[in-house]
Coordinates of C-alpha atoms and ligand atoms in Angstrom, one line a residue:
X1 CA 84.5 86.8 113.2
X2 CA 87.4 89.1 113.4
X3 CA 88.7 90.4 110.2
X4 CA 93.0 89.6 109.7
X5 CA 94.5 93.3 109.5
X6 CA 96.1 94.1 105.7
X7 CA 98.5 96.4 105.3
X8 CA 99.8 97.3 102.0
X9 CA 102.7 99.1 100.4
X10 CA 102.4 101.5 97.9
X11 CA 105.7 102.1 96.2
X12 CA 104.1 104.6 94.0
X13 CA 107.6 105.4 91.1
X14 CA 110.1 104.5 93.4
X15 CA 112.8 101.9 92.8
X16 CA 114.2 100.1 89.7
X17 CA 113.7 97.0 89.6
X18 CA 117.0 96.1 91.7
X19 CA 116.3 98.5 94.5
X20 CA 112.8 96.9 94.4
X21 CA 114.9 92.8 95.1
X22 CA 116.9 95.0 97.7
X23 CA 113.8 96.0 99.5
X24 CA 111.8 92.8 99.9
X25 CA 115.1 90.7 100.8
X26 CA 115.5 93.8 103.7
X27 CA 111.4 93.0 104.4
X28 CA 111.8 89.2 104.2
X29 CA 114.6 89.6 107.2
X30 CA 111.6 91.4 109.2
X31 CA 109.3 90.1 109.2
X32 CA 108.1 86.8 110.5
X33 CA 105.3 85.7 108.4
X34 CA 102.5 85.9 111.3
X35 CA 99.6 88.5 111.9
X36 CA 98.5 91.4 109.5
X37 CA 98.2 90.2 106.1
X38 CA 101.2 92.3 103.4
X39 CA 101.7 92.9 100.8
X40 CA 103.7 95.4 98.9
X41 CA 103.2 97.0 95.1
X42 CA 106.4 98.1 93.4
X43 CA 106.0 99.6 89.7
X44 CA 105.6 97.4 87.2
X45 CA 108.6 97.2 86.0
X46 CA 110.2 95.8 88.6
X47 CA 107.6 93.5 89.5
X48 CA 108.6 90.3 87.9
X49 CA 111.6 90.5 89.4
X50 CA 110.2 91.5 93.4
X51 CA 107.5 88.2 92.4
X52 CA 111.3 86.1 92.3
X53 CA 112.0 87.8 95.4
X54 CA 108.7 86.7 97.8
X55 CA 109.5 83.1 96.5
X56 CA 108.5 80.8 99.2
X57 CA 107.3 84.0 101.3
X58 CA 104.4 85.2 102.4
X59 CA 104.0 88.7 101.4
X60 CA 101.7 89.2 98.3
X61 CA 102.6 91.5 95.4
X62 CA 100.2 93.9 94.1
X63 CA 100.1 96.3 90.7
X64 CA 99.6 99.8 92.0
X65 CA 96.2 100.5 88.4
X66 CA 95.3 98.1 85.3
X67 CA 93.5 99.1 82.3
X68 CA 90.0 97.5 82.1
X69 CA 90.2 95.6 78.7
X70 CA 92.0 92.7 79.1
X71 CA 94.4 93.7 75.7
X72 CA 94.3 96.2 73.0
X73 CA 95.5 99.2 71.8
X74 CA 96.1 101.3 74.8
X75 CA 99.8 101.9 74.2
X76 CA 101.5 102.3 77.9
X77 CA 98.6 100.6 79.7
X78 CA 98.9 96.5 81.8
X79 CA 95.9 94.3 82.0
X80 CA 94.6 92.7 84.6
X81 CA 95.5 89.4 83.1
X82 CA 99.3 90.5 82.4
X83 CA 99.1 91.7 86.3
X84 CA 98.2 88.0 87.2
X85 CA 101.0 86.9 84.9
X86 CA 103.3 88.1 86.3
X87 CA 102.4 86.4 89.9
X88 CA 100.4 89.5 91.3
X89 CA 97.5 88.9 94.2
X90 CA 96.0 91.7 93.5
X91 CA 96.1 95.6 92.2
X92 CA 95.0 99.1 94.1
X93 CA 92.7 101.0 91.9
X94 CA 91.2 104.4 91.9
X95 CA 94.0 105.7 94.0
X96 CA 94.1 109.5 94.4
X97 CA 96.8 110.5 92.4
X98 CA 95.4 108.7 89.4
X99 CA 92.0 110.1 89.6
X100 CA 93.9 113.7 90.3
X101 CA 97.1 113.2 87.9
X102 CA 95.6 110.8 85.3
X103 CA 92.1 112.0 85.0
X104 CA 90.6 108.8 86.7
X105 CA 87.0 108.7 86.9
X106 CA 83.9 106.7 89.0
X107 CA 82.9 104.8 86.0
X108 CA 86.6 104.2 84.7
X109 CA 87.6 102.0 88.3
X110 CA 84.1 100.4 88.7
X111 CA 85.6 99.2 85.7
X112 CA 89.3 98.0 86.5
X113 CA 87.4 97.0 89.7
X114 CA 85.2 94.2 87.9
X115 CA 88.5 93.3 85.0
X116 CA 90.1 93.0 88.7
X117 CA 87.6 90.1 89.2
X118 CA 87.0 88.9 86.5
X119 CA 91.0 87.6 87.0
X120 CA 90.7 86.4 90.7
X121 CA 92.7 89.1 91.4
X122 CA 92.1 91.0 94.6
X123 CA 91.2 94.2 94.1
X124 CA 92.1 97.7 96.9
X125 CA 89.7 100.3 96.3
X126 CA 90.6 103.7 97.0
X127 CA 88.6 106.9 98.3
X128 CA 89.1 110.1 99.8
X129 CA 87.9 113.7 99.6
X130 CA 90.3 116.5 99.3
X131 CA 91.5 119.1 101.3
X132 CA 88.7 121.3 100.4
X133 CA 85.9 119.2 100.3
X134 CA 86.0 118.3 104.1
X135 CA 86.8 121.7 104.8
X136 CA 83.7 122.5 102.8
X137 CA 81.7 119.3 105.0
X138 CA 81.1 117.6 101.7
X139 CA 83.3 114.5 103.1
X140 CA 80.7 112.1 103.5
X141 CA 78.7 112.9 100.1
X142 CA 82.5 112.6 97.9
X143 CA 83.4 109.1 99.4
X144 CA 80.4 107.6 99.4
X145 CA 79.6 108.7 95.1
X146 CA 83.5 107.2 95.4
X147 CA 82.3 104.0 97.1
X148 CA 78.9 103.9 95.3
X149 CA 80.8 104.7 92.2
X150 CA 83.6 102.0 92.3
X151 CA 81.0 99.0 94.1
X152 CA 77.2 99.3 92.8
X153 CA 76.3 96.4 91.5
X154 CA 78.9 93.5 92.8
X155 CA 77.0 91.1 94.3
X156 CA 77.5 90.2 98.2
X157 CA 80.1 87.1 97.0
X158 CA 82.0 90.4 94.5
X159 CA 82.1 92.3 97.1
X160 CA 83.4 90.1 100.3
X161 CA 86.9 89.7 97.5
X162 CA 87.4 93.7 97.7
X163 CA 89.3 95.9 99.8
X164 CA 88.9 100.0 100.5
X165 CA 91.2 101.8 101.5
X166 CA 90.1 105.2 103.1
X167 CA 92.6 107.4 102.2
X168 CA 91.7 111.6 102.9
X169 CA 93.7 113.0 99.6
X170 CA 95.3 115.9 102.4
X171 CA 97.0 113.3 104.5
X172 CA 98.7 111.8 101.6
X173 CA 102.7 112.2 101.4
X174 CA 101.9 115.8 103.5
X175 CA 102.5 114.5 106.6
X176 CA 99.1 115.1 108.5
X177 CA 97.4 111.6 109.7
X178 CA 93.9 111.8 110.1
X179 CA 93.4 111.6 113.8
X180 CA 91.7 108.9 115.1
X181 CA 88.4 109.4 115.4
X182 CA 88.4 111.4 111.9
X183 CA 89.3 108.2 110.6
X184 CA 86.7 105.7 111.9
X185 CA 83.9 108.3 111.7
X186 CA 84.6 107.6 107.9
X187 CA 85.4 104.0 107.8
X188 CA 82.0 103.3 110.1
X189 CA 80.1 105.5 107.5
X190 CA 81.4 103.2 104.8
X191 CA 81.0 99.7 107.2
X192 CA 77.7 101.2 106.3
X193 CA 77.4 101.9 103.3
X194 CA 78.9 97.6 102.1
X195 CA 75.6 96.6 104.9
X196 CA 73.0 98.8 102.7
X197 CA 74.9 97.9 99.3
X198 CA 75.6 93.8 100.4
X199 CA 74.4 92.6 103.6
X200 CA 75.3 92.6 107.1
X201 CA 78.0 89.1 106.0
X202 CA 79.1 92.0 103.7
X203 CA 79.4 94.2 105.4
X204 CA 81.3 92.4 108.4
X205 CA 83.6 91.2 106.2
X206 CA 85.4 93.1 103.7
X207 CA 88.3 95.3 105.2
X208 CA 88.5 98.9 105.2
X209 CA 91.9 99.9 105.2
X210 CA 93.0 103.8 105.8
X211 CA 96.0 104.8 104.2
X212 CA 97.4 108.6 104.3
X213 CA 101.1 109.1 106.6
X214 CA 100.9 106.0 107.9
X215 CA 104.3 105.8 110.4
X216 CA 105.0 103.9 112.7
X217 CA 104.5 106.1 115.8
X218 CA 100.5 106.7 114.6
X219 CA 99.9 103.2 113.2
X220 CA 99.1 100.9 116.5
X221 CA 96.9 104.1 117.7
X222 CA 95.1 104.4 113.9
X223 CA 95.2 100.5 113.4
X224 CA 93.0 100.0 117.2
X225 CA 90.1 101.4 115.7
X226 CA 87.2 99.4 115.4
X227 CA 86.4 99.8 111.5
X228 CA 90.3 100.2 110.6
X229 CA 91.1 96.7 109.8
X230 CA 95.1 97.8 107.9
X231 CA 97.4 101.0 105.9
X232 CA 97.6 101.6 102.6
X233 CA 101.1 102.6 102.9
X234 CA 103.4 105.5 100.2
X235 CA 106.5 106.8 102.1
X236 CA 106.7 104.3 105.2
X237 CA 106.8 101.9 103.2
X238 CA 110.3 102.8 101.0
X239 CA 111.8 101.8 104.4
X240 CA 112.2 98.2 105.4
X241 CA 112.5 99.1 109.4
X242 CA 109.2 101.3 109.1
X243 CA 107.0 99.2 107.4
X244 CA 107.9 96.5 109.1
X245 CA 107.3 98.0 112.3
X246 CA 103.8 99.3 110.7
X247 CA 103.3 95.7 110.2
X248 CA 104.1 94.7 114.2
X249 CA 102.1 97.4 114.9
X250 CA 98.5 95.7 113.4
X251 CA 99.2 92.8 115.6
Ligands
PEP301 C1 99.1 106.5 100.0 O1 100.1 106.8 98.7 O2 98.5 105.3 99.6 C2 99.5 106.8 100.9 C3 99.5 106.9 101.8 O3 100.8 108.0 101.0 P1 101.5 108.0 102.3 O4 101.6 107.2 103.2 O5 102.8 108.8 101.9 O6 100.8 109.2 102.9

């Protein structure tokens, strides 16, 4: 069984609603809907407008984060049911910027994963080591702790509904990409851990995206690795021609 490649654009804190709609219009012109699964993750304020601009398109809509509770006194937060209501198909969780700047822990990411699954949304769970951790030879210790922390205790049916994103923190927004060998090595290790957590079928089915300075000129190489099943794209997803070229490279 081959895994369908999955490319998601993480727009982070970029684009007003009208700018987001413009970007989506350009993407719709450049992508023909065949090949890879494609999603965009605009900021919360642009979700409703982008949903409307995506009508009739195969491009999916993702949130960039959510709270684990359904509702309550959590000023500034947005819940999974709210993201579902606005038309999201899934949510990016545990991004390194959430962990680094907002103190998100493995435990919180685990709760969010469950909240997102409970709404029948598709979680993309991000994991990855810092440069310091890599240089100290702790890459797998950190990545495996994050994967176990987020997914431990889920049954095989739940695990199959998740996508993982391996994003070495030192490669995010730095222009410094992991080599294909570095990416493949960690992806294969993650797949081994998925086998341990959920069995061979889960390990075979779950997609593992790579993220970290994916650009049109390195996408094909990275995506040709046997365990690299797609990309989570930051900077290059803000330019329709670059993002479309990455989607094309996934064919
Ligand atoms: C990201 O934020 O998920 C990311 C991979 O960013 P960039 O592509 O800009 O490195």
